[in-house]
PDB file of C-alpha atoms in Angstrom:
ATOM      1  CA  MET A   1       0.000   0.000   0.000  1.00 48.00           C
ATOM      2  CA  SER A   2       1.358   3.413  -0.941  1.00 50.00           C
ATOM      3  CA  ARG A   3       1.868   6.169   1.609  1.00 49.00           C
ATOM      4  CA  ARG A   4      -0.682   8.268  -0.246  1.00 50.00           C
ATOM      5  CA  ALA A   5      -3.317   5.534   0.043  1.00 51.00           C
ATOM      6  CA  ALA A   6      -2.621   5.131   3.773  1.00 51.00           C
ATOM      7  CA  VAL A   7      -3.192   8.832   4.456  1.00 49.00           C
ATOM      8  CA  ARG A   8      -6.481   8.933   2.582  1.00 58.00           C
ATOM      9  CA  PRO A   9      -8.671   7.327   5.350  1.00 58.00           C
ATOM     10  CA  TRP A  10      -7.443   9.940   7.846  1.00 51.00           C
ATOM     11  CA  LEU A  11      -8.389  12.726   5.458  1.00 52.00           C
ATOM     12  CA  ILE A  12     -11.817  11.193   4.964  1.00 54.00           C
ATOM     13  CA  CYS A  13     -12.283  10.884   8.747  1.00 49.00           C
ATOM     14  CA  LEU A  14     -11.208  14.486   9.383  1.00 52.00           C
ATOM     15  CA  THR A  15     -13.478  15.725   6.625  1.00 54.00           C
ATOM     16  CA  ALA A  16     -16.411  13.808   8.103  1.00 50.00           C
ATOM     17  CA  LEU A  17     -15.733  15.186  11.592  1.00 55.00           C
ATOM     18  CA  ALA A  18     -15.513  18.717  10.194  1.00 49.00           C
ATOM     19  CA  ALA A  19     -18.844  18.239   8.446  1.00 47.00           C
ATOM     20  CA  VAL A  20     -20.501  17.005  11.649  1.00 43.00           C
ATOM     21  CA  TRP A  21     -19.071  19.939  13.624  1.00 46.00           C
ATOM     22  CA  TRP A  22     -20.305  22.418  11.004  1.00 49.00           C
ATOM     23  CA  ALA A  23     -23.759  20.834  11.041  1.00 40.00           C
ATOM     24  CA  CYS A  24     -23.924  21.091  14.849  1.00 40.00           C
ATOM     25  CA  VAL A  25     -22.923  24.769  14.736  1.00 38.00           C
ATOM     26  CA  ALA A  26     -25.455  25.473  11.998  1.00 37.00           C
ATOM     27  CA  VAL A  27     -28.255  23.747  13.923  1.00 35.00           C
ATOM     28  CA  SER A  28     -27.295  25.580  17.126  1.00 37.00           C
ATOM     29  CA  ASP A  29     -27.258  28.928  15.301  1.00 40.00           C
ATOM     30  CA  TYR A  30     -30.601  28.109  13.696  1.00 36.00           C
ATOM     31  CA  PHE A  31     -32.330  27.379  16.999  1.00 39.00           C
ATOM     32  CA  THR A  32     -30.710  30.424  18.597  1.00 40.00           C
ATOM     33  CA  ALA A  33     -32.085  32.566  15.780  1.00 42.00           C
ATOM     34  CA  VAL A  34     -35.532  30.979  16.061  1.00 43.00           C
ATOM     35  CA  ALA A  35     -35.460  31.632  19.809  1.00 47.00           C
ATOM     36  CA  GLY A  36     -34.858  35.342  19.183  1.00 52.00           C
ATOM     37  CA  GLY A  37     -31.067  35.455  19.154  1.00 70.00           C
ATOM     38  CA  PRO A  38     -28.539  35.234  21.986  1.00 85.00           C
ATOM     39  CA  VAL A  39     -29.623  36.255  25.474  1.00 88.00           C
ATOM     40  CA  ARG A  40     -28.293  39.712  26.265  1.00 93.00           C
ATOM     41  CA  SER A  41     -28.567  41.789  29.413  1.00 93.00           C
ATOM     42  CA  ALA A  42     -31.280  44.292  30.227  1.00 92.00           C
ATOM     43  CA  GLU A  43     -28.513  46.890  30.048  1.00 93.00           C
ATOM     44  CA  ASP A  44     -27.800  45.808  26.451  1.00 94.00           C
ATOM     45  CA  PHE A  45     -31.487  46.166  25.624  1.00 94.00           C
ATOM     46  CA  ARG A  46     -31.490  49.622  27.182  1.00 94.00           C
ATOM     47  CA  LYS A  47     -28.526  50.630  24.996  1.00 94.00           C
ATOM     48  CA  ARG A  48     -30.363  49.350  21.941  1.00 95.00           C
ATOM     49  CA  ASP A  49     -33.499  51.236  22.884  1.00 94.00           C
ATOM     50  CA  ILE A  50     -31.512  54.466  23.295  1.00 94.00           C
ATOM     51  CA  ALA A  51     -29.734  53.978  19.938  1.00 96.00           C
ATOM     52  CA  THR A  52     -33.105  53.374  18.244  1.00 96.00           C
ATOM     53  CA  ARG A  53     -34.594  56.555  19.701  1.00 94.00           C
ATOM     54  CA  GLN A  54     -31.529  58.665  18.915  1.00 94.00           C
ATOM     55  CA  ALA A  55     -31.459  57.440  15.292  1.00 96.00           C
ATOM     56  CA  GLY A  56     -34.919  58.896  14.782  1.00 95.00           C
ATOM     57  CA  ASP A  57     -34.141  62.100  16.665  1.00 93.00           C
ATOM     58  CA  ARG A  58     -31.150  62.663  14.381  1.00 94.00           C
ATOM     59  CA  THR A  59     -33.263  61.998  11.288  1.00 96.00           C
ATOM     60  CA  VAL A  60     -36.001  64.421  12.311  1.00 95.00           C
ATOM     61  CA  ARG A  61     -33.450  67.151  13.049  1.00 93.00           C
ATOM     62  CA  ALA A  62     -32.152  66.797   9.469  1.00 93.00           C
ATOM     63  CA  LEU A  63     -35.550  67.880   8.113  1.00 94.00           C
ATOM     64  CA  ARG A  64     -36.779  71.422   7.669  1.00 93.00           C
ATOM     65  CA  PRO A  65     -37.745  73.237  10.894  1.00 91.00           C
ATOM     66  CA  GLY A  66     -41.327  72.498  11.837  1.00 88.00           C
ATOM     67  CA  ALA A  67     -41.664  69.292   9.814  1.00 91.00           C
ATOM     68  CA  GLY A  68     -41.195  67.234  12.940  1.00 89.00           C
ATOM     69  CA  LYS A  69     -39.849  67.434  16.458  1.00 84.00           C
ATOM     70  CA  PRO A  70     -37.898  64.856  18.507  1.00 80.00           C
ATOM     71  CA  GLU A  71     -40.450  65.179  21.306  1.00 79.00           C
ATOM     72  CA  TRP A  72     -43.188  64.003  18.924  1.00 82.00           C
ATOM     73  CA  ALA A  73     -41.825  60.451  19.162  1.00 84.00           C
ATOM     74  CA  ARG A  74     -44.072  57.648  20.312  1.00 86.00           C
ATOM     75  CA  ALA A  75     -43.061  54.081  20.990  1.00 85.00           C
ATOM     76  CA  ASP A  76     -43.966  51.550  18.327  1.00 82.00           C
ATOM     77  CA  ASP A  77     -45.252  48.094  19.269  1.00 66.00           C
ATOM     78  CA  GLY A  78     -42.859  46.415  16.833  1.00 62.00           C
ATOM     79  CA  SER A  79     -43.266  43.126  15.042  1.00 62.00           C
ATOM     80  CA  THR A  80     -45.752  40.582  16.349  1.00 63.00           C
ATOM     81  CA  SER A  81     -43.102  37.896  15.771  1.00 67.00           C
ATOM     82  CA  CYS A  82     -40.933  39.354  18.559  1.00 77.00           C
ATOM     83  CA  VAL A  83     -42.890  37.759  21.377  1.00 64.00           C
ATOM     84  CA  ASP A  84     -42.496  34.849  23.771  1.00 50.00           C
ATOM     85  CA  ASP A  85     -44.686  32.534  21.735  1.00 49.00           C
ATOM     86  CA  LEU A  86     -42.245  29.777  20.777  1.00 48.00           C
ATOM     87  CA  GLY A  87     -41.604  28.389  24.237  1.00 47.00           C
ATOM     88  CA  PHE A  88     -37.875  29.082  24.283  1.00 59.00           C
ATOM     89  CA  ASP A  89     -37.871  31.799  26.939  1.00 63.00           C
ATOM     90  CA  ASP A  90     -38.415  31.231  30.627  1.00 65.00           C
ATOM     91  CA  GLY A  91     -37.625  32.833  33.953  1.00 73.00           C
ATOM     92  CA  ASP A  92     -36.283  36.349  33.548  1.00 83.00           C
ATOM     93  CA  VAL A  93     -35.599  36.019  29.817  1.00 88.00           C
ATOM     94  CA  THR A  94     -37.938  37.969  27.543  1.00 87.00           C
ATOM     95  CA  ARG A  95     -37.982  39.687  24.152  1.00 86.00           C
ATOM     96  CA  LYS A  96     -38.821  43.147  22.957  1.00 88.00           C
ATOM     97  CA  GLN A  97     -38.365  45.152  19.779  1.00 91.00           C
ATOM     98  CA  PRO A  98     -37.448  48.806  20.362  1.00 93.00           C
ATOM     99  CA  GLY A  99     -39.082  51.051  17.793  1.00 94.00           C
ATOM    100  CA  TYR A 100     -40.305  54.634  17.505  1.00 94.00           C
ATOM    101  CA  VAL A 101     -42.525  56.717  15.227  1.00 95.00           C
ATOM    102  CA  TRP A 102     -42.330  60.474  14.617  1.00 95.00           C
ATOM    103  CA  ARG A 103     -45.263  62.123  12.884  1.00 94.00           C
ATOM    104  CA  LEU A 104     -44.398  64.742  10.284  1.00 95.00           C
ATOM    105  CA  SER A 105     -46.318  67.742   8.955  1.00 94.00           C
ATOM    106  CA  TYR A 106     -46.145  69.043   5.378  1.00 95.00           C
ATOM    107  CA  SER A 107     -48.218  71.513   3.388  1.00 93.00           C
ATOM    108  CA  GLY A 108     -48.078  69.310   0.301  1.00 94.00           C
ATOM    109  CA  LYS A 109     -46.103  66.888  -1.829  1.00 96.00           C
ATOM    110  CA  ASP A 110     -43.499  69.444  -2.971  1.00 96.00           C
ATOM    111  CA  ALA A 111     -42.458  70.241   0.611  1.00 96.00           C
ATOM    112  CA  TYR A 112     -42.353  66.545   1.454  1.00 96.00           C
ATOM    113  CA  MET A 113     -40.274  65.638  -1.617  1.00 97.00           C
ATOM    114  CA  THR A 114     -37.807  68.452  -0.852  1.00 96.00           C
ATOM    115  CA  ASP A 115     -37.214  67.037   2.629  1.00 97.00           C
ATOM    116  CA  LEU A 116     -37.020  63.516   1.262  1.00 97.00           C
ATOM    117  CA  GLY A 117     -34.217  64.594  -1.083  1.00 96.00           C
ATOM    118  CA  LYS A 118     -32.493  66.449   1.724  1.00 95.00           C
ATOM    119  CA  LEU A 119     -32.602  63.349   3.924  1.00 97.00           C
ATOM    120  CA  ARG A 120     -31.333  61.117   1.119  1.00 97.00           C
ATOM    121  CA  GLU A 121     -28.335  63.414   0.673  1.00 96.00           C
ATOM    122  CA  ALA A 122     -27.636  63.445   4.432  1.00 96.00           C
ATOM    123  CA  TRP A 123     -27.694  59.649   4.580  1.00 97.00           C
ATOM    124  CA  GLU A 124     -25.466  59.265   1.531  1.00 97.00           C
ATOM    125  CA  ASP A 125     -22.979  61.752   3.005  1.00 96.00           C
ATOM    126  CA  ARG A 126     -22.692  59.387   5.990  1.00 95.00           C
ATOM    127  CA  GLY A 127     -21.962  56.484   3.664  1.00 96.00           C
ATOM    128  CA  LEU A 128     -25.331  54.811   4.256  1.00 97.00           C
ATOM    129  CA  LYS A 129     -27.047  52.807   1.546  1.00 97.00           C
ATOM    130  CA  VAL A 130     -30.425  54.329   0.634  1.00 97.00           C
ATOM    131  CA  GLN A 131     -33.311  52.291  -0.760  1.00 97.00           C
ATOM    132  CA  ASP A 132     -36.405  53.690  -2.438  1.00 97.00           C
ATOM    133  CA  LEU A 133     -39.868  52.835  -1.122  1.00 96.00           C
ATOM    134  CA  PRO A 134     -42.963  52.975  -3.356  1.00 95.00           C
ATOM    135  CA  PRO A 135     -46.042  55.033  -2.441  1.00 93.00           C
ATOM    136  CA  PRO A 136     -48.460  53.191  -0.133  1.00 89.00           C
ATOM    137  CA  GLU A 137     -50.785  50.629  -1.657  1.00 86.00           C
ATOM    138  CA  GLN A 138     -54.293  51.953  -2.222  1.00 80.00           C
ATOM    139  CA  LEU A 139     -56.264  49.762   0.196  1.00 75.00           C
ATOM    140  CA  ASN A 140     -59.528  51.742   0.069  1.00 78.00           C
ATOM    141  CA  PRO A 141     -60.502  53.280  -3.292  1.00 79.00           C
ATOM    142  CA  ALA A 142     -63.060  55.454  -1.526  1.00 78.00           C
ATOM    143  CA  ARG A 143     -60.282  57.085   0.507  1.00 82.00           C
ATOM    144  CA  PRO A 144     -57.199  57.198  -1.724  1.00 84.00           C
ATOM    145  CA  LEU A 145     -53.837  57.883  -0.082  1.00 87.00           C
ATOM    146  CA  PRO A 146     -51.256  60.380  -1.395  1.00 91.00           C
ATOM    147  CA  ASP A 147     -48.871  58.962  -3.988  1.00 92.00           C
ATOM    148  CA  TRP A 148     -45.758  60.047  -2.104  1.00 96.00           C
ATOM    149  CA  PRO A 149     -42.764  57.667  -2.174  1.00 96.00           C
ATOM    150  CA  GLY A 150     -40.335  57.061   0.692  1.00 97.00           C
ATOM    151  CA  ILE A 151     -36.780  55.992   1.485  1.00 98.00           C
ATOM    152  CA  ARG A 152     -35.119  53.741   4.032  1.00 97.00           C
ATOM    153  CA  THR A 153     -31.658  52.865   5.299  1.00 98.00           C
ATOM    154  CA  THR A 154     -29.802  51.105   8.109  1.00 97.00           C
ATOM    155  CA  ASP A 155     -27.497  53.288  10.175  1.00 96.00           C
ATOM    156  CA  GLU A 156     -24.039  52.673  11.644  1.00 95.00           C
ATOM    157  CA  HIS A 157     -25.563  50.927  14.691  1.00 94.00           C
ATOM    158  CA  GLY A 158     -27.782  48.582  12.690  1.00 95.00           C
ATOM    159  CA  VAL A 159     -30.987  50.552  13.342  1.00 97.00           C
ATOM    160  CA  ALA A 160     -33.452  50.499  10.423  1.00 97.00           C
ATOM    161  CA  ILE A 161     -34.792  53.974   9.562  1.00 98.00           C
ATOM    162  CA  ARG A 162     -37.435  54.985   7.087  1.00 97.00           C
ATOM    163  CA  MET A 163     -39.345  58.076   5.990  1.00 97.00           C
ATOM    164  CA  ASN A 164     -42.585  57.337   4.168  1.00 96.00           C
ATOM    165  CA  LEU A 165     -46.365  57.408   4.486  1.00 95.00           C
ATOM    166  CA  ASN A 166     -48.335  55.264   6.894  1.00 91.00           C
ATOM    167  CA  ARG A 167     -50.040  52.601   4.794  1.00 87.00           C
ATOM    168  CA  TYR A 168     -53.358  53.043   6.607  1.00 87.00           C
ATOM    169  CA  THR A 169     -53.620  56.761   7.351  1.00 89.00           C
ATOM    170  CA  GLY A 170     -51.394  58.301   4.680  1.00 90.00           C
ATOM    171  CA  GLU A 171     -49.625  60.295   7.405  1.00 93.00           C
ATOM    172  CA  PRO A 172     -45.950  61.036   6.732  1.00 96.00           C
ATOM    173  CA  ASN A 173     -43.726  59.489   9.384  1.00 95.00           C
ATOM    174  CA  VAL A 174     -40.156  58.750  10.351  1.00 97.00           C
ATOM    175  CA  THR A 175     -39.874  55.295  11.914  1.00 96.00           C
ATOM    176  CA  THR A 176     -36.962  53.447  13.508  1.00 96.00           C
ATOM    177  CA  ASP A 177     -36.633  49.745  14.288  1.00 95.00           C
ATOM    178  CA  GLY A 178     -33.921  48.364  16.569  1.00 94.00           C
ATOM    179  CA  GLY A 179     -34.747  44.719  15.831  1.00 92.00           C
ATOM    180  CA  CYS A 180     -35.876  41.961  18.169  1.00 90.00           C
ATOM    181  CA  VAL A 181     -33.718  41.767  21.298  1.00 91.00           C
ATOM    182  CA  ARG A 182     -33.782  38.774  23.635  1.00 90.00           C
ATOM    183  CA  TYR A 183     -32.557  39.757  27.078  1.00 92.00           C
ATOM    184  CA  ASP A 184     -32.377  38.780  30.740  1.00 92.00           C
ATOM    185  CA  ARG A 185     -34.380  41.176  32.908  1.00 88.00           C
ATOM    186  CA  ALA A 186     -32.284  40.222  35.944  1.00 90.00           C
ATOM    187  CA  ALA A 187     -29.097  41.642  34.376  1.00 93.00           C
ATOM    188  CA  LYS A 188     -30.135  45.232  34.985  1.00 94.00           C
ATOM    189  CA  VAL A 189     -28.492  48.602  34.363  1.00 95.00           C
ATOM    190  CA  THR A 190     -26.176  49.388  37.284  1.00 96.00           C
ATOM    191  CA  ALA A 191     -24.930  52.654  38.751  1.00 96.00           C
ATOM    192  CA  ARG A 192     -21.557  53.936  37.602  1.00 95.00           C
ATOM    193  CA  GLU A 193     -21.391  56.580  40.318  1.00 95.00           C
ATOM    194  CA  ARG A 194     -22.914  56.764  43.787  1.00 95.00           C
ATOM    195  CA  LYS A 195     -22.300  59.589  46.214  1.00 95.00           C
ATOM    196  CA  GLY A 196     -24.373  60.097  49.317  1.00 93.00           C
ATOM    197  CA  GLN A 197     -28.052  60.025  48.381  1.00 94.00           C
ATOM    198  CA  GLN A 198     -27.410  60.580  44.691  1.00 96.00           C
ATOM    199  CA  LEU A 199     -26.410  58.146  41.977  1.00 96.00           C
ATOM    200  CA  VAL A 200     -25.904  58.089  38.228  1.00 98.00           C
ATOM    201  CA  TYR A 201     -26.685  54.940  36.248  1.00 97.00           C
ATOM    202  CA  ALA A 202     -24.603  53.678  33.349  1.00 96.00           C
ATOM    203  CA  ASP A 203     -27.167  55.107  30.894  1.00 95.00           C
ATOM    204  CA  ASP A 204     -27.007  58.610  32.464  1.00 96.00           C
ATOM    205  CA  VAL A 205     -30.238  58.352  34.449  1.00 97.00           C
ATOM    206  CA  GLN A 206     -29.794  60.323  37.677  1.00 97.00           C
ATOM    207  CA  VAL A 207     -31.591  59.615  40.967  1.00 97.00           C
ATOM    208  CA  SER A 208     -31.601  61.775  44.071  1.00 97.00           C
ATOM    209  CA  ILE A 209     -33.179  60.714  47.374  1.00 95.00           C
ATOM    210  CA  GLY A 210     -34.353  63.340  49.861  1.00 95.00           C
ATOM    211  CA  GLN A 211     -34.275  63.161  53.647  1.00 94.00           C
ATOM    212  CA  PRO A 212     -37.434  61.901  55.394  1.00 93.00           C
ATOM    213  CA  GLU A 213     -39.627  64.844  56.359  1.00 94.00           C
ATOM    214  CA  ARG A 214     -42.216  64.528  59.095  1.00 94.00           C
ATOM    215  CA  PHE A 215     -45.804  65.539  58.330  1.00 93.00           C
ATOM    216  CA  THR A 216     -49.277  65.112  59.787  1.00 92.00           C
ATOM    217  CA  PRO A 217     -51.577  62.962  57.615  1.00 91.00           C
ATOM    218  CA  SER A 218     -55.289  63.642  57.356  1.00 90.00           C
ATOM    219  CA  PRO A 219     -57.341  60.915  59.115  1.00 87.00           C
ATOM    220  CA  GLU A 220     -59.740  60.646  56.167  1.00 86.00           C
ATOM    221  CA  ARG A 221     -56.861  59.650  53.860  1.00 87.00           C
ATOM    222  CA  LEU A 222     -55.672  56.804  56.082  1.00 86.00           C
ATOM    223  CA  ASP A 223     -56.737  53.184  55.835  1.00 83.00           C
ATOM    224  CA  PRO A 224     -59.372  52.717  58.561  1.00 83.00           C
ATOM    225  CA  GLU A 225     -58.382  49.050  58.943  1.00 80.00           C
ATOM    226  CA  ALA A 226     -54.681  49.814  59.466  1.00 80.00           C
ATOM    227  CA  PRO A 227     -53.085  51.001  62.720  1.00 80.00           C
ATOM    228  CA  THR A 228     -53.124  54.784  63.071  1.00 85.00           C
ATOM    229  CA  PRO A 229     -49.535  56.025  62.806  1.00 89.00           C
ATOM    230  CA  THR A 230     -48.120  58.220  65.522  1.00 89.00           C
ATOM    231  CA  TYR A 231     -45.344  59.390  63.236  1.00 92.00           C
ATOM    232  CA  ALA A 232     -45.498  59.969  59.469  1.00 92.00           C
ATOM    233  CA  TYR A 233     -42.708  60.815  57.028  1.00 93.00           C
ATOM    234  CA  ARG A 234     -42.384  61.772  53.373  1.00 93.00           C
ATOM    235  CA  VAL A 235     -39.466  60.818  51.133  1.00 94.00           C
ATOM    236  CA  THR A 236     -39.029  62.694  47.852  1.00 95.00           C
ATOM    237  CA  VAL A 237     -37.260  61.104  44.883  1.00 96.00           C
ATOM    238  CA  THR A 238     -36.040  63.109  41.887  1.00 97.00           C
ATOM    239  CA  VAL A 239     -35.320  61.318  38.597  1.00 97.00           C
ATOM    240  CA  THR A 240     -33.523  63.164  35.791  1.00 97.00           C
ATOM    241  CA  ASN A 241     -33.473  61.266  32.527  1.00 96.00           C
ATOM    242  CA  LYS A 242     -30.364  62.131  30.498  1.00 95.00           C
ATOM    243  CA  SER A 243     -30.229  58.732  28.799  1.00 93.00           C
ATOM    244  CA  GLY A 244     -31.688  59.562  25.374  1.00 89.00           C
ATOM    245  CA  ALA A 245     -34.757  57.277  25.681  1.00 90.00           C
ATOM    246  CA  ALA A 246     -37.835  57.272  27.882  1.00 91.00           C
ATOM    247  CA  LEU A 247     -38.112  55.566  31.259  1.00 92.00           C
ATOM    248  CA  GLU A 248     -41.205  53.658  32.349  1.00 90.00           C
ATOM    249  CA  LEU A 249     -41.817  53.410  36.085  1.00 90.00           C
ATOM    250  CA  HIS A 250     -44.492  51.320  37.760  1.00 85.00           C
ATOM    251  CA  SER A 251     -45.661  51.480  41.345  1.00 78.00           C
ATOM    252  CA  TYR A 252     -44.764  47.799  41.768  1.00 73.00           C
ATOM    253  CA  ASP A 253     -41.208  47.901  40.401  1.00 68.00           C
ATOM    254  CA  THR A 254     -39.709  50.980  42.041  1.00 67.00           C
ATOM    255  CA  GLY A 255     -38.675  48.799  44.973  1.00 63.00           C
ATOM    256  CA  ALA A 256     -39.787  51.452  47.449  1.00 59.00           C
ATOM    257  CA  ARG A 257     -42.434  49.326  49.144  1.00 60.00           C
ATOM    258  CA  ALA A 258     -40.788  45.929  49.154  1.00 53.00           C
ATOM    259  CA  ARG A 259     -37.578  47.017  50.848  1.00 61.00           C
ATOM    260  CA  THR A 260     -38.664  49.583  53.433  1.00 66.00           C
ATOM    261  CA  ASN A 261     -38.424  48.792  57.139  1.00 75.00           C
ATOM    262  CA  PRO A 262     -40.907  46.076  58.132  1.00 75.00           C
ATOM    263  CA  ASP A 263     -42.154  48.139  61.084  1.00 80.00           C
ATOM    264  CA  LEU A 264     -43.120  51.009  58.776  1.00 85.00           C
ATOM    265  CA  LEU A 265     -46.524  51.224  57.126  1.00 86.00           C
ATOM    266  CA  GLU A 266     -46.701  52.691  53.640  1.00 86.00           C
ATOM    267  CA  LEU A 267     -49.320  55.450  53.339  1.00 89.00           C
ATOM    268  CA  SER A 268     -50.135  54.764  49.691  1.00 86.00           C
ATOM    269  CA  SER A 269     -52.771  57.501  49.478  1.00 88.00           C
ATOM    270  CA  TYR A 270     -49.917  60.011  49.808  1.00 90.00           C
ATOM    271  CA  THR A 271     -47.803  58.514  47.005  1.00 88.00           C
ATOM    272  CA  THR A 272     -47.481  61.087  44.227  1.00 90.00           C
ATOM    273  CA  GLY A 273     -45.959  61.058  40.756  1.00 91.00           C
ATOM    274  CA  LEU A 274     -46.676  57.392  39.982  1.00 88.00           C
ATOM    275  CA  ASP A 275     -49.655  56.136  38.017  1.00 84.00           C
ATOM    276  CA  SER A 276     -51.287  53.436  40.135  1.00 77.00           C
ATOM    277  CA  THR A 277     -52.794  51.632  37.113  1.00 80.00           C
ATOM    278  CA  GLY A 278     -50.119  51.868  34.424  1.00 81.00           C
ATOM    279  CA  ALA A 279     -46.666  53.085  33.526  1.00 85.00           C
ATOM    280  CA  THR A 280     -45.380  56.520  34.437  1.00 91.00           C
ATOM    281  CA  LYS A 281     -43.256  57.846  31.589  1.00 90.00           C
ATOM    282  CA  VAL A 282     -40.235  60.096  32.078  1.00 93.00           C
ATOM    283  CA  ASP A 283     -39.100  61.130  28.613  1.00 91.00           C
ATOM    284  CA  ALA A 284     -35.537  61.877  27.572  1.00 89.00           C
ATOM    285  CA  GLY A 285     -34.391  65.209  28.976  1.00 91.00           C
ATOM    286  CA  GLU A 286     -37.198  65.368  31.539  1.00 94.00           C
ATOM    287  CA  THR A 287     -37.065  65.518  35.331  1.00 97.00           C
ATOM    288  CA  ALA A 288     -39.785  63.937  37.476  1.00 95.00           C
ATOM    289  CA  HIS A 289     -40.465  64.066  41.201  1.00 96.00           C
ATOM    290  CA  PHE A 290     -41.998  61.224  43.204  1.00 94.00           C
ATOM    291  CA  GLU A 291     -43.104  61.208  46.809  1.00 94.00           C
ATOM    292  CA  PHE A 292     -43.589  58.246  49.146  1.00 92.00           C
ATOM    293  CA  ALA A 293     -45.072  58.364  52.635  1.00 91.00           C
ATOM    294  CA  TYR A 294     -44.683  56.043  55.620  1.00 91.00           C
ATOM    295  CA  GLY A 295     -46.127  55.843  59.108  1.00 90.00           C
ATOM    296  CA  ALA A 296     -44.905  54.263  62.348  1.00 89.00           C
ATOM    297  CA  ARG A 297     -46.275  53.691  65.852  1.00 88.00           C
ATOM    298  CA  LYS A 298     -42.848  54.360  67.370  1.00 89.00           C
ATOM    299  CA  LYS A 299     -40.353  56.896  66.123  1.00 88.00           C
ATOM    300  CA  PRO A 300     -37.691  55.116  64.024  1.00 87.00           C
ATOM    301  CA  SER A 301     -34.060  56.231  64.094  1.00 88.00           C
ATOM    302  CA  THR A 302     -33.438  55.208  60.471  1.00 89.00           C
ATOM    303  CA  MET A 303     -35.408  54.235  57.403  1.00 89.00           C
ATOM    304  CA  ASP A 304     -34.163  51.763  54.788  1.00 90.00           C
ATOM    305  CA  PHE A 305     -35.431  53.119  51.493  1.00 90.00           C
ATOM    306  CA  SER A 306     -34.969  51.414  48.120  1.00 90.00           C
ATOM    307  CA  PHE A 307     -35.709  52.757  44.652  1.00 92.00           C
ATOM    308  CA  ALA A 308     -35.141  51.972  40.971  1.00 93.00           C
ATOM    309  CA  PRO A 309     -36.210  54.134  37.984  1.00 93.00           C
ATOM    310  CA  GLY A 310     -37.978  51.275  36.200  1.00 90.00           C
ATOM    311  CA  ASP A 311     -37.620  47.510  35.951  1.00 88.00           C
ATOM    312  CA  LEU A 312     -34.527  47.680  33.712  1.00 92.00           C
ATOM    313  CA  HIS A 313     -32.508  49.412  36.436  1.00 94.00           C
ATOM    314  CA  THR A 314     -30.980  47.932  39.588  1.00 93.00           C
ATOM    315  CA  PRO A 315     -32.688  49.095  42.804  1.00 91.00           C
ATOM    316  CA  TYR A 316     -30.388  50.602  45.420  1.00 93.00           C
ATOM    317  CA  THR A 317     -31.050  50.993  49.126  1.00 91.00           C
ATOM    318  CA  TRP A 318     -30.261  53.992  51.326  1.00 92.00           C
ATOM    319  CA  ARG A 319     -30.312  54.056  55.128  1.00 90.00           C
ATOM    320  CA  LEU A 320     -31.860  57.438  55.839  1.00 91.00           C
ATOM    321  CA  ALA A 321     -31.576  59.150  59.210  1.00 91.00           C
ATOM    322  CA  VAL A 322     -34.930  60.148  60.705  1.00 90.00           C
ATOM    323  CA  ARG A 323     -34.970  63.393  62.640  1.00 83.00           C
TER     324      ARG A 323
END
């Protein structure tokens, strides 16, 4: 047997092993993609959300003054396929698709087309590939939509951006889509700086906790089935959102109730700033004030107070001196 013939079985074996390895990788990648992609952190999702919002803000600012404003943004629900409907996610893992819509205002097609050309030029100057979009399909002949075309691109961060007409209303819009992100809600945004009763999170959200202030509650606003407090205190929280995307706070995820001293009674009727039925939104660039109230039968020397500006952020606890 020649040396060449003896080597051939080893080559065949190695080739077969390489093929099996490649198939395993391909199958793994396929199921990861079907499951919504790799599991990232909530902080990664927050970064993606901010990039998606900022992409639209930058686009709107490139248009003529008055055509649109960054503060006109509203969150988009995203694709219905980006949901936990395949059974792959459990525990703290979830999926969400950051997206935003900015409504635009134009006097007519000429003004719109001028801005469309201006935006195309701005995108091309950045080296972005621009694709043309046809006018919206005429779904209702009785209410024809304007025959205005649109354009779209994908920016340097992978955010899809488009300027065109809404297919149902005919309203000109700028929309951004950050794609479906699969993330672990337990891996939250942490603080990069903490000093005294103030902290700054990694996404530039700032939180300041005030000292407990004693006050006298009105009897009619107290729970008649709860013990009447001898002492009552207010704690004010200030949240300044410098992150570039909105915050959503809920009364159940601030952490203020769950981590206060067990011998303190929360006076929920005195909580201000939080919507008790839904999310409280603090938009980019805004400052919001929240107030929590607590009662006690005996005067406490300290109060352990915990707070987080939404469920994507880590709650931190302060031991506050009570005077």
